[in-house]
XYZ file of C-alpha atoms in Angstrom:
640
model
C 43.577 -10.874 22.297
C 45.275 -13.856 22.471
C 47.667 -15.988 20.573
C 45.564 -18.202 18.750
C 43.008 -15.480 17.910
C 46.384 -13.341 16.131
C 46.858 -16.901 14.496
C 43.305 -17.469 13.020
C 43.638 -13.709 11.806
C 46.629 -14.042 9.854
C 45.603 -17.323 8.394
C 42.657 -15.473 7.224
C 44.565 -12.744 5.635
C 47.005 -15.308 3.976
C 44.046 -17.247 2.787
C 42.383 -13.915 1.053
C 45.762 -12.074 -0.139
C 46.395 -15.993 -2.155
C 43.120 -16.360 -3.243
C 43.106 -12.559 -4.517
C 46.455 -13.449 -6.489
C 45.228 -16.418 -7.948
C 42.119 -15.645 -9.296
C 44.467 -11.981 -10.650
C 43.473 -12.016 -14.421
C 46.111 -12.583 -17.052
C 47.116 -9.468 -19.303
C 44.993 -11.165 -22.024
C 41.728 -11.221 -19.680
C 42.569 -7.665 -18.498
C 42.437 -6.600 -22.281
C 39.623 -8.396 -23.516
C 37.253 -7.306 -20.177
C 38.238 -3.248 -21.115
C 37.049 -3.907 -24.458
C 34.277 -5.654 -23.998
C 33.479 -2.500 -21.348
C 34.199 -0.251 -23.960
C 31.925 -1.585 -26.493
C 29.151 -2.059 -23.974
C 29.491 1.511 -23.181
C 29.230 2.170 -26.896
C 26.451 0.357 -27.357
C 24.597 2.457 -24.384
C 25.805 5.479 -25.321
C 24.370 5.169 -28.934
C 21.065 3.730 -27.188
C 20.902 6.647 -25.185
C 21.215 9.463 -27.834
C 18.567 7.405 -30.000
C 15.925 7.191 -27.008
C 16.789 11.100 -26.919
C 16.255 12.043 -30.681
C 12.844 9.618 -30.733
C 11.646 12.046 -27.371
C 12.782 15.318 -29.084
C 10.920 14.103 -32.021
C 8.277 13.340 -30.313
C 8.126 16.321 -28.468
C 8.074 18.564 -31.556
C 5.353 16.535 -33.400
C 3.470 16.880 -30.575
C 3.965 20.676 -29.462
C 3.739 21.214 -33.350
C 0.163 19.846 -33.464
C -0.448 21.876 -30.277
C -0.339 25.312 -32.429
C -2.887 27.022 -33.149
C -4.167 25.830 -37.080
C -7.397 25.500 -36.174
C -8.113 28.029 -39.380
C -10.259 25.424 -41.029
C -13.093 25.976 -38.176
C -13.398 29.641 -38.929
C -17.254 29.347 -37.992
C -16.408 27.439 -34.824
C -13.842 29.959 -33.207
C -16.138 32.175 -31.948
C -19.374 32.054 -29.980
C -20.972 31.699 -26.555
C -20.381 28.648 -24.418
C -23.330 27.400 -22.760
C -23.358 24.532 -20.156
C -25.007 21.637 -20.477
C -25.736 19.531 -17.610
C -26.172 15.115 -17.455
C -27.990 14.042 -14.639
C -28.679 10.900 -12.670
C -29.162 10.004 -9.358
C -25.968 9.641 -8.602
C -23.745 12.022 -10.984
C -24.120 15.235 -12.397
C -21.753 16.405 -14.866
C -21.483 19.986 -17.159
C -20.861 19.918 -20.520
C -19.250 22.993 -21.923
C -20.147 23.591 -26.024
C -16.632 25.642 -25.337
C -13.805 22.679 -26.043
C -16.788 20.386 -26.015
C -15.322 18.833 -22.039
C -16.597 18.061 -18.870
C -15.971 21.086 -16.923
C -17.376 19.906 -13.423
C -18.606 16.302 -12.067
C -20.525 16.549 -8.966
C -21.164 13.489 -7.177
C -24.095 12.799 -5.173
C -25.207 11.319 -1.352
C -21.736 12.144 -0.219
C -20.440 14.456 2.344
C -19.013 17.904 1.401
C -15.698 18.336 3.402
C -14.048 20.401 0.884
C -16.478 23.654 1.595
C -15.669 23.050 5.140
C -11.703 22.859 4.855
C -11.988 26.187 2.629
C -13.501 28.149 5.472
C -17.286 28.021 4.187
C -20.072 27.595 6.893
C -21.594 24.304 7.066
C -24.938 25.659 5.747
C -23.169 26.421 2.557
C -22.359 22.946 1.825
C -23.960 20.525 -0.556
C -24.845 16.989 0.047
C -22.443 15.872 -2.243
C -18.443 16.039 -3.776
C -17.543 18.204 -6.415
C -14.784 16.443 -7.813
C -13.649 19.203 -10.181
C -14.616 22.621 -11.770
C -13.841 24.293 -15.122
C -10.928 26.037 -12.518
C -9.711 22.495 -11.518
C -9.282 20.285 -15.286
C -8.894 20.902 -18.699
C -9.601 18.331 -21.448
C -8.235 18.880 -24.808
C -7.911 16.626 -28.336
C -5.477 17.239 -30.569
C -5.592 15.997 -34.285
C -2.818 16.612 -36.814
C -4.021 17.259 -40.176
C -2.100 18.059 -43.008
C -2.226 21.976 -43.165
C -4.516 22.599 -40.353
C -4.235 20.626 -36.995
C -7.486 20.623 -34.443
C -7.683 21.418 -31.008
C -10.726 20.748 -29.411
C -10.156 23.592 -26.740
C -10.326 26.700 -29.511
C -13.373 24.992 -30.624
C -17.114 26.344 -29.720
C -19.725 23.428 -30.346
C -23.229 23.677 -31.260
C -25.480 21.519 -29.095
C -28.106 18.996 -30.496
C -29.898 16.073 -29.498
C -30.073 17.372 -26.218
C -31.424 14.585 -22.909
C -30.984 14.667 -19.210
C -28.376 11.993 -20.353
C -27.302 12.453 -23.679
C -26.277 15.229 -25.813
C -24.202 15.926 -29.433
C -21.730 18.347 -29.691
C -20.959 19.558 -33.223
C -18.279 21.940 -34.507
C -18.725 23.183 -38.346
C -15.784 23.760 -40.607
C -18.059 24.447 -43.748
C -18.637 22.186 -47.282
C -20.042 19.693 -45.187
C -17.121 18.847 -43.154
C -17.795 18.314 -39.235
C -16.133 17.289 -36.117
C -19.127 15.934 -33.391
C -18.802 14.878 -30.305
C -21.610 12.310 -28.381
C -22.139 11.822 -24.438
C -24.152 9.301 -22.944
C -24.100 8.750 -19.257
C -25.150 5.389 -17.849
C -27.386 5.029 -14.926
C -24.512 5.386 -12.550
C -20.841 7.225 -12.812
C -19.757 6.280 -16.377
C -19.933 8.547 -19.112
C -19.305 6.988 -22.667
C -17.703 9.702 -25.343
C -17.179 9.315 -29.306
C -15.159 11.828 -31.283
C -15.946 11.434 -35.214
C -14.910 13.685 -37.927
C -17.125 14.122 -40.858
C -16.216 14.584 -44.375
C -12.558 15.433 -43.550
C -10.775 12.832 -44.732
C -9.045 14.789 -47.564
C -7.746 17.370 -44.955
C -5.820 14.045 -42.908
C -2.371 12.741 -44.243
C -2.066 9.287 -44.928
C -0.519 8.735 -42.165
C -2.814 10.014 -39.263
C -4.353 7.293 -37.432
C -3.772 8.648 -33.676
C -5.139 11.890 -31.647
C -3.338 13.066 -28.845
C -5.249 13.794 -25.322
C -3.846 16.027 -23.028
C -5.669 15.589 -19.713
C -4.711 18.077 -16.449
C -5.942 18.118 -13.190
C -5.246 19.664 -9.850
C -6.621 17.319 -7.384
C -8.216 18.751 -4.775
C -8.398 17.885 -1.281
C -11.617 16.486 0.594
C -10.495 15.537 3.713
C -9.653 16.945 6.829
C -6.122 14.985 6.980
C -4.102 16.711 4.323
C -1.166 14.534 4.433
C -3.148 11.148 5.527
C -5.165 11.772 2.214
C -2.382 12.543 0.272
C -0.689 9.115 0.836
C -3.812 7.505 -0.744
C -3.884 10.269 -3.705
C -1.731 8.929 -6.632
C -1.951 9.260 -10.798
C -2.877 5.207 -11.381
C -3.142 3.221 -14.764
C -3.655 -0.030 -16.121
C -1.338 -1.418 -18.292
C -3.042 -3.740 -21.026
C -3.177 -7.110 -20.563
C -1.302 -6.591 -17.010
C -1.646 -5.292 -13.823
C -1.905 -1.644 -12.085
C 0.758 0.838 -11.341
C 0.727 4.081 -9.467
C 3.103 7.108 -9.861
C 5.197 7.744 -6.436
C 2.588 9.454 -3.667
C 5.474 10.675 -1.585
C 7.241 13.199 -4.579
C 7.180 15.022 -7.616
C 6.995 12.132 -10.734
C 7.590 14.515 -14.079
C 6.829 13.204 -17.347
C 7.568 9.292 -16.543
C 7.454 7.472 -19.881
C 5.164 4.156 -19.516
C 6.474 1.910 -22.374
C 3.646 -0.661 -22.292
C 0.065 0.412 -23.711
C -2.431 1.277 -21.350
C -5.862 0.550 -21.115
C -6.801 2.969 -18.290
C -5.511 6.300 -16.658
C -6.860 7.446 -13.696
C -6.908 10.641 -11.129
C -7.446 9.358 -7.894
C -7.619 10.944 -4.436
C -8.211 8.889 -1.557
C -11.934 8.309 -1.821
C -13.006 9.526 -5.180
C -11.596 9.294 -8.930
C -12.100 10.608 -12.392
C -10.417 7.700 -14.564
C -10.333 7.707 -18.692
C -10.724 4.364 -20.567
C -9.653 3.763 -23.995
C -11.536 1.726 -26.477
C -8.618 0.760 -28.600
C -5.688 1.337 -26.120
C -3.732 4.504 -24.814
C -0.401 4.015 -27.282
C 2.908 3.167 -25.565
C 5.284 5.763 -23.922
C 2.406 7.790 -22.305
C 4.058 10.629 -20.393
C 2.494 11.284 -16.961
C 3.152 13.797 -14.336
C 2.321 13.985 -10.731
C 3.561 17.008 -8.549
C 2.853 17.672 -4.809
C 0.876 21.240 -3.482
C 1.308 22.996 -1.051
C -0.864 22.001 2.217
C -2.853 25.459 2.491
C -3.584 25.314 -1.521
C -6.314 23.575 -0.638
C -5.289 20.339 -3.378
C -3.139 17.999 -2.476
C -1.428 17.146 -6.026
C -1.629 18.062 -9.923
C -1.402 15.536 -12.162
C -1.164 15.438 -16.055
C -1.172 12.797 -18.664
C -0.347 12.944 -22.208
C -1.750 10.390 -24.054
C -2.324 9.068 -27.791
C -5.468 7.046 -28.929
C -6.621 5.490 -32.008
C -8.406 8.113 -34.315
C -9.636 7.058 -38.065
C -9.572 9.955 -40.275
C -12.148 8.707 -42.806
C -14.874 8.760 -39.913
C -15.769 5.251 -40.119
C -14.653 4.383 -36.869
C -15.193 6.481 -34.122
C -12.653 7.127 -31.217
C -14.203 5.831 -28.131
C -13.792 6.714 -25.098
C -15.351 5.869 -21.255
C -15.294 8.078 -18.229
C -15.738 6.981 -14.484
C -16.275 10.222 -11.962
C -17.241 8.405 -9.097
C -16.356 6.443 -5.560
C -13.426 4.238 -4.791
C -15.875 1.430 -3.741
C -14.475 -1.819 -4.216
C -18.081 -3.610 -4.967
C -19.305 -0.660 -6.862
C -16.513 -0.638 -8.970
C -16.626 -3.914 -9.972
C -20.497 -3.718 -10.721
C -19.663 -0.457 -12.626
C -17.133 -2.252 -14.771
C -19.753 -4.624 -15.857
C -21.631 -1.126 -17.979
C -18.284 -0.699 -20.334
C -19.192 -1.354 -23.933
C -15.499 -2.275 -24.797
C -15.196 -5.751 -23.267
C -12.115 -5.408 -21.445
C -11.098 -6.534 -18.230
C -10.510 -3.294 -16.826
C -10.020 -4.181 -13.323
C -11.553 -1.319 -11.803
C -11.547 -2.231 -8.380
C -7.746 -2.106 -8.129
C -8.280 1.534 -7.568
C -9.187 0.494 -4.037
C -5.457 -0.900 -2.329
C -5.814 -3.639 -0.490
C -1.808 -4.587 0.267
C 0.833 -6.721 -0.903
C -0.378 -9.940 -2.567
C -0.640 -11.974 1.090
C -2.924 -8.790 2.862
C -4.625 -8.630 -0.359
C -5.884 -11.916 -0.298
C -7.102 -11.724 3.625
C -8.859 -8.524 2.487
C -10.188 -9.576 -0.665
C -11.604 -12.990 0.425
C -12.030 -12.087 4.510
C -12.524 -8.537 5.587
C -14.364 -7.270 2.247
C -16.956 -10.039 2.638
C -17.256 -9.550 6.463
C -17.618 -5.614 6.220
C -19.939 -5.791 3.231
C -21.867 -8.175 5.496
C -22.017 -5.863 8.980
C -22.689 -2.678 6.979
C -25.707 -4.746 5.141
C -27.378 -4.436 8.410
C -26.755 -0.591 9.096
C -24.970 -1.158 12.018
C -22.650 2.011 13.185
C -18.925 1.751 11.399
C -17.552 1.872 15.014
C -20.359 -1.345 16.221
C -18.497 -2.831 12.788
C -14.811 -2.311 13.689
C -15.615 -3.740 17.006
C -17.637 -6.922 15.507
C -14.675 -7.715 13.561
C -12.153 -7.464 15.796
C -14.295 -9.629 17.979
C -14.630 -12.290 14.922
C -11.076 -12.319 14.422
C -10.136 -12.727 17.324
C -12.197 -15.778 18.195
C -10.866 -17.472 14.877
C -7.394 -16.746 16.094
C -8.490 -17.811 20.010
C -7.431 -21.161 19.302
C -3.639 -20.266 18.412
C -3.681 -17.626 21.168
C -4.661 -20.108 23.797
C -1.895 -22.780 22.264
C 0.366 -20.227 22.600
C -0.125 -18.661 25.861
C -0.108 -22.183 27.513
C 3.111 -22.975 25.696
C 4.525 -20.334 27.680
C 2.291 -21.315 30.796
C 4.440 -24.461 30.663
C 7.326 -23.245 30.320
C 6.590 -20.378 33.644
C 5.752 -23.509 35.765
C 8.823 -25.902 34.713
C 11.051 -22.551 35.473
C 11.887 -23.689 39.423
C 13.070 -26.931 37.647
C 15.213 -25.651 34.931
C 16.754 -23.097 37.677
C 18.202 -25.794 39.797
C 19.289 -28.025 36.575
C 21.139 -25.283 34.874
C 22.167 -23.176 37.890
C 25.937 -24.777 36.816
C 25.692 -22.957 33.604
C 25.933 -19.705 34.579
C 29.778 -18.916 32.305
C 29.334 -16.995 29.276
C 31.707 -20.076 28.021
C 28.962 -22.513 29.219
C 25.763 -21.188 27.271
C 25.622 -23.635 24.599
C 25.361 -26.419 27.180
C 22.683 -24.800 29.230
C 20.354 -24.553 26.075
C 21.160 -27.781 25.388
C 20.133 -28.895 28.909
C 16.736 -26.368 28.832
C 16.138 -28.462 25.439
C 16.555 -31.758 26.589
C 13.927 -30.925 30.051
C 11.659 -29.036 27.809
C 11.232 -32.465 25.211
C 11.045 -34.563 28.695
C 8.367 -32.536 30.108
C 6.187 -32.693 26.526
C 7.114 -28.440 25.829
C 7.620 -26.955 22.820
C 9.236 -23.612 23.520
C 8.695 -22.440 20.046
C 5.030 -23.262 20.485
C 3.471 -20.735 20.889
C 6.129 -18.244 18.008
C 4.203 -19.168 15.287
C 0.718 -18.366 16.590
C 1.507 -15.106 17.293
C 2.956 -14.527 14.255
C -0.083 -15.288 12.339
C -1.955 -12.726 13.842
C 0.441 -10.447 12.090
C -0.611 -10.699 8.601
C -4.196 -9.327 9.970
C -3.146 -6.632 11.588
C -1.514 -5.408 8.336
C -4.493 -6.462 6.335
C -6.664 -4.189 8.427
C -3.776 -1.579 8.093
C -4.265 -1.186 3.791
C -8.062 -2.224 4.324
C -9.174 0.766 7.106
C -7.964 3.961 5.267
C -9.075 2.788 2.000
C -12.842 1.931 2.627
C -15.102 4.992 1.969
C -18.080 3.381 4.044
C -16.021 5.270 7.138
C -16.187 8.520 5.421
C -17.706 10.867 7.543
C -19.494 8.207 10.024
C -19.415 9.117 13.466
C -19.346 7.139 16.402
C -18.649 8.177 20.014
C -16.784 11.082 20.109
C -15.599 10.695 16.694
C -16.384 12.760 14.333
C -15.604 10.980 11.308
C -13.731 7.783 10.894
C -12.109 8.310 8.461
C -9.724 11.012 9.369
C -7.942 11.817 12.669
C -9.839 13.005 15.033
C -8.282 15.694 17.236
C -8.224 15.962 21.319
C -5.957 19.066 20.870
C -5.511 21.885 17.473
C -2.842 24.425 17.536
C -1.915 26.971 14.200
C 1.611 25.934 14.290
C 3.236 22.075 13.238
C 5.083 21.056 15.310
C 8.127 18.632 14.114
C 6.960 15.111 14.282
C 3.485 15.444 15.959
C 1.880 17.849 13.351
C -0.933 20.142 14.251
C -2.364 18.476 16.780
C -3.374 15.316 19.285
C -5.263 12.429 17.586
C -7.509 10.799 20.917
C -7.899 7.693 19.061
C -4.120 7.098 18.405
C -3.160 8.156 22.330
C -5.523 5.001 23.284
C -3.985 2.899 21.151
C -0.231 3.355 21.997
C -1.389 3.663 25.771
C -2.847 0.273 24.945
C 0.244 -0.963 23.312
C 2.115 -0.085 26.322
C -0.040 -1.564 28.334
C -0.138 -4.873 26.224
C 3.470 -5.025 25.724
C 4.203 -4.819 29.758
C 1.492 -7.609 30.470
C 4.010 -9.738 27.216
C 6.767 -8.518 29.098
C 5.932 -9.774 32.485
C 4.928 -13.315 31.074
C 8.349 -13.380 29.014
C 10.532 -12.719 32.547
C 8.119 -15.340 34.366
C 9.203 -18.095 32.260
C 12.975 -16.861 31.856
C 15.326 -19.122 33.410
C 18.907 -17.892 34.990
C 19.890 -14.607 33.723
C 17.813 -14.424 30.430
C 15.790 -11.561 31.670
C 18.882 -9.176 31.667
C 20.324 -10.693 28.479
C 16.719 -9.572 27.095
C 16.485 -6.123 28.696
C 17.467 -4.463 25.699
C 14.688 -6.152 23.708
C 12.789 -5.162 26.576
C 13.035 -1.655 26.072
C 12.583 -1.566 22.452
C 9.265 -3.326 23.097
C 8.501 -0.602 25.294
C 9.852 2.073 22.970
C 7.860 0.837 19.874
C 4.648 2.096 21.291
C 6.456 5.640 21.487
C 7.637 5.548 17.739
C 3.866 4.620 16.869
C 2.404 7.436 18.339
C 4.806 9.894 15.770
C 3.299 7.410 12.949
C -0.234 7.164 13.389
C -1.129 10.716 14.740
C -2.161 11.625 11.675
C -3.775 8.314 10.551
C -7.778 7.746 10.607
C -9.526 7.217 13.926
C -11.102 3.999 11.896
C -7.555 2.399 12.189
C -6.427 3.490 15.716
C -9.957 2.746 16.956
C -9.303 -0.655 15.571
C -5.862 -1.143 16.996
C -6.809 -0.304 20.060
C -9.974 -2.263 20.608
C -7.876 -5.283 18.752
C -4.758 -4.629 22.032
C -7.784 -4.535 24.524
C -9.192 -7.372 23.633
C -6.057 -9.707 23.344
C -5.351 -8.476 26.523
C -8.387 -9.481 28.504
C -7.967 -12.750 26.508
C -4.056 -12.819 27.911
C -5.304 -11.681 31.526
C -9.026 -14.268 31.674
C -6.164 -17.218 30.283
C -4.380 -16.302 33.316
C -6.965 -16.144 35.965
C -8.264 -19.666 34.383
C -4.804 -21.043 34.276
C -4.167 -23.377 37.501
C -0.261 -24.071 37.724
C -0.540 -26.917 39.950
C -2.770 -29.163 37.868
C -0.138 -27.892 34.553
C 2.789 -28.991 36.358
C 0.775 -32.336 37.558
C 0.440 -33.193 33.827
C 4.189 -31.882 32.965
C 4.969 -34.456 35.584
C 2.650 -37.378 34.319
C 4.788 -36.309 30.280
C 7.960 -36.740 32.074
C 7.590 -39.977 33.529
C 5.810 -41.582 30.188
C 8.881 -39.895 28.562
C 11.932 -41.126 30.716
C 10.069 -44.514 30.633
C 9.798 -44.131 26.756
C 12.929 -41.814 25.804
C 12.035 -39.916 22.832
C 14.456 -39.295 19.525
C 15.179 -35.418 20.061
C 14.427 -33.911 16.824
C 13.171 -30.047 15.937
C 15.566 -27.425 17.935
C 16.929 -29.501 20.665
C 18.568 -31.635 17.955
C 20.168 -28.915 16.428
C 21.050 -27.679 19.608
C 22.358 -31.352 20.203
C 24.581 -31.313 17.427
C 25.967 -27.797 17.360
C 27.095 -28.619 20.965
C 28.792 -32.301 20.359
C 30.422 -29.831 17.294
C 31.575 -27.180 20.443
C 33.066 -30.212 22.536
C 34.788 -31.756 19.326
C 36.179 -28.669 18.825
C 37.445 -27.641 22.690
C 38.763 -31.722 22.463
C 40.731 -30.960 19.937
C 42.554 -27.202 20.733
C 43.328 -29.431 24.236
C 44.946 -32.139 22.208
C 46.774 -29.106 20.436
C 47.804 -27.445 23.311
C 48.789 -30.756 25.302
C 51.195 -31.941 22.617
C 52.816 -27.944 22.172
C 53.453 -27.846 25.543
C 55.463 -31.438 25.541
């Protein structure tokens, strides 16, 4: 170290001891900041212990209406439940008369994985998805009245008005008082419910105007990937008049406390979803609870909400409710949404995740429109990754070629910029060799940074395709090749055991694709050194190897991502590289560096203003030479 670096260090340290000292409070300040502290700390403290008696007292109300003073429905405490079943051609649910809930939804045209994962032969599968069974969710209503309370669940309802869509579900507490119950399921996957009491008004304090619903569910898992499928499984819910919000997927979420109303809570699993709508709103602080099973359990996570709903004890207004036990399709969502009778906008589709608000809109407006467009003609899901990847990449072709000649340029000026920089080989002596490299570059008509911005907008696609792939449920169980299904990984290898970062076994699809990205990033990697001038390439062999390392650190990602993805990865890397190579073969240096020539007479004739990164370059080094001017002067008149 030597003496003027000691001096610019101590000079620094003088500089921040005074400014510490004089910005030091005064004795005054000192006092008036501590209490101001203390009575902030007051303030939260007494917050605190308020927010804690309103959830202890909300607790209790709600764990006293849980008990069982359902002695007012004598009659309706015992019987025999009998299941009755809505049907459509798309849904069939059960009806128990015991708790008056759906007990199971089965959805139709669907592939059964979950038999399969639980060891049953493929024979004994159905051509469908069970989303639940009486085993799986519980449904209950609560109602605090003012000697008796209600639950639903101890409740056995008597049947009427029965349909292959439709039935009423009536529980009897004698003189003509009632509680009934009406479904009515819609030509698709929603289910409309009203809950009415009858002739019970006296039995209601003046002050009940709510029903609590406690909804449970252990969600169970229907693919083969359990822990791909469980990053896609989340509790979600709408907050009114705003948008949606998911409980963590990667941990246990107990009893969060959503402070905004909601106008939808839903159980959602990577391709299918049983999601509750409320007429007049789900109150404010909902609690909800998401926990994470066990991988051989055979669900992948339980969830539970705990809700509160409008309820109007004179019976003039029934509590509405709507049910959805169907597909995450994006379209079919959205057409679904147009059947609620409550005139909201729900916003169903945002069950499907498209990405961050910039992939969302590529997705929304681009690949949705495209896919929805292949699949219209039946075409294979693998024919349809590949004839997108082969549209995007001839709407991107244009900034690919602009930037792979960019760096054509720039490989056949490199003899050039050799011999006029060779002097600049000191570390000391770098600024003016980028300088120099600038000032030939704007002479020869080459932008260097050309071709940086291309390539990065290919970027946002690839991450677009990334939140788009796993999420569309047109891949589920479409083969193609020797993929079995597209929508999970599809394993070369199986082995008992996991083994720590790879899993239980070898996904074929995601081996291609980080072969590919090898191969791809040596081909970048080779162009990169041919158009490196001096000793660049070893500066960059650091980058280097991270390039090549990256491919490495994918493979531990995406082994247990969905074939769809890493089939579209790697067909994406093989065709930009037989772009890259056919740009290459097509490329003739002589006639480039002809024209390079041709730009840098027109340009030494007609000198150009440098502007862009060779000014700044410019500048920074007239700054440099200032400077080194000026420690000279220094020295000079020190050493006199």
């Amino acid at each position: 170290m030597d003496k003027n670096t000691v001096i610019g260090f101590v000079l620094i340290a003088a500089v921040l001891i005074g400014f510490s000292w004089w910005n030091k409070p005064s004795e005054e300040q000192i006092k008036a900041q501590q209490e101001q502290a203390e009575k902030l700390a007051a303030e939260q403290k007494k917050a605190a212990e308020e927010r804690k008696a309103q959830e202890k007292k909300q607790a209790e109300a709600i764990e006293e209406a849980k008990k069982d003073t359902t002695a007012l429905f004598h009659q309706a405490l015992s019987g025999t439940a009998q299941d009755i079943v809505l049907e459509n051609d798309s849904l069939q649910l059960t009806v128990s008369t015991k708790g008056g809930t759906v007990t199971k939804a089965f959805i139709k045209g669907h592939k059964n994985n979950y038999a399969l994962i639980k060891g049953s032969k493929p024979s004994d599968t159905e051509q469908g998805v069970t989303l639940f069974d009486e085993t799986e969710q519980s449904l209950e209503m609560i109602i605090e009245g003012k000697e008796h309370n209600i639950r639903t669940a101890d409740l056995y309802f008597t049947p009427s008005e029965v349909t292959p869509k439709t039935v009423t579900l009536t529980a009897n507490a004698g003189e003509g008082r009632q509680l009934v119950m009406t479904y009515r399921l819609g030509d698709d996957y929603m289910l409309h419910y009203s809950l009415q009491a009858v002739g019970m008004e006296s039995l209601f304090s003046a002050k009940t105007n709510t029903l609590i619903i406690d909804w449970q569910d252990k969600c169970r898992q229907q693919e083969r990937g359990f822990s791909f499928e469980n990053r896609y499984a989340s509790l979600t819910y709408k907050e009114k008049d705003s948008s949606t919000d998911n409980l963590s997927e990667a941990g246990d979420v107990i009893d969060e406390d959503i402070e905004e109303a909601l106008d939808w809570v839903a159980f959602k699993n990577q391709f299918f979803s049983a999601m509750m709508i409320a007429k007049t709103d789900f109150a404010a602080h909902s609690k909800l609870t998401s926990r994470l099973m066990q991988k051989e359990s055979g669900y992948l996570k339980q969830y539970h909400a705990l809700l509160e709903t409008s309820f109007d004890p004179t019976g003039k207004q029934p509590t509405q409710l709507e049910f959805y036990y169907g597909p995450n399709d994006f379209q079919l969502l959205k057409d679904v949404e147009k059947e609620s009778e409550f005139g909201k906008d729900l916003e169903m589709e945002r069950l499907v995740y498209l990405g961050w608000p910039l992939f969302r809109v590529i997705n929304r407006w681009f690949t949705l429109y495209v896919f929805d467009w292949l699949t219209g003609m039946h075409l294979n899901m693998g024919i349809v990754l590949i004839l997108i990847t082969l549209l995007l990449k001839f709407i991107t072709y244009p900034l690919v070629k602009k930037s792979y000649m960019n760096s054509a340029k720039m490989r056949v000026l490199k003899p050039k910029l050799d011999e006029a920089t060779k002097q600049y080989d000191k570390p000391e002596d770098q600024m003016q060799k980028q300088q120099a490299m600038m000032q030939m570059y704007s002479q020869y008509g080459v932008s260097p940074m050309g071709g940086c911005l291309p390539m990065l907008i290919q970027m946002p696609i690839w991450i677009a395709m990334f939140n788009f792939v796993p999420n569309a449920i047109q891949l589920r169980g479409e083969s193609f090749l020797w993929i079995d299904d597209l929508s999970t990984y599809d394993p070369v290898f199986e082995w008992s055991n996991n083994v720590w970062l790879i899993g239980d076994h070898l996904s074929l699809t995601c081996i291609l694709f980080c072969v590919s990205n090898l191969l791809y990033s040596w081909m970048t990697m080779r162009q990169q050194r041919d158009q490196m001038v001096g000793n660049q390439a070893q500066q960059m062999k650091m980058f280097q190897w991270m390039m090549f390392l990256m491919p490495v650190m994918f493979f531990f990602i995406f082994n247990d991502y969905s074939a769809g993805l890493n089939f579209y990865y790697f067909i994406s890397l093989f065709f930009s590289a037989a772009i890259m190579w056919t740009l290459r073969k097509t490329t003739n240096d002589e006639k480039l560096l002809a024209i390079l020539e041709a730009n840098y007479k027109k340009n030494k004739d007609n000198p150009k203003k440098t502007t862009g990164l060779a000014a700044r370059l410019e500048a920074m080094q007239r700054q440099q030479q200032e400077m080194q001017r000026r420690r000279e002067e220094l020295e000079r008149r020190k050493g006199r």
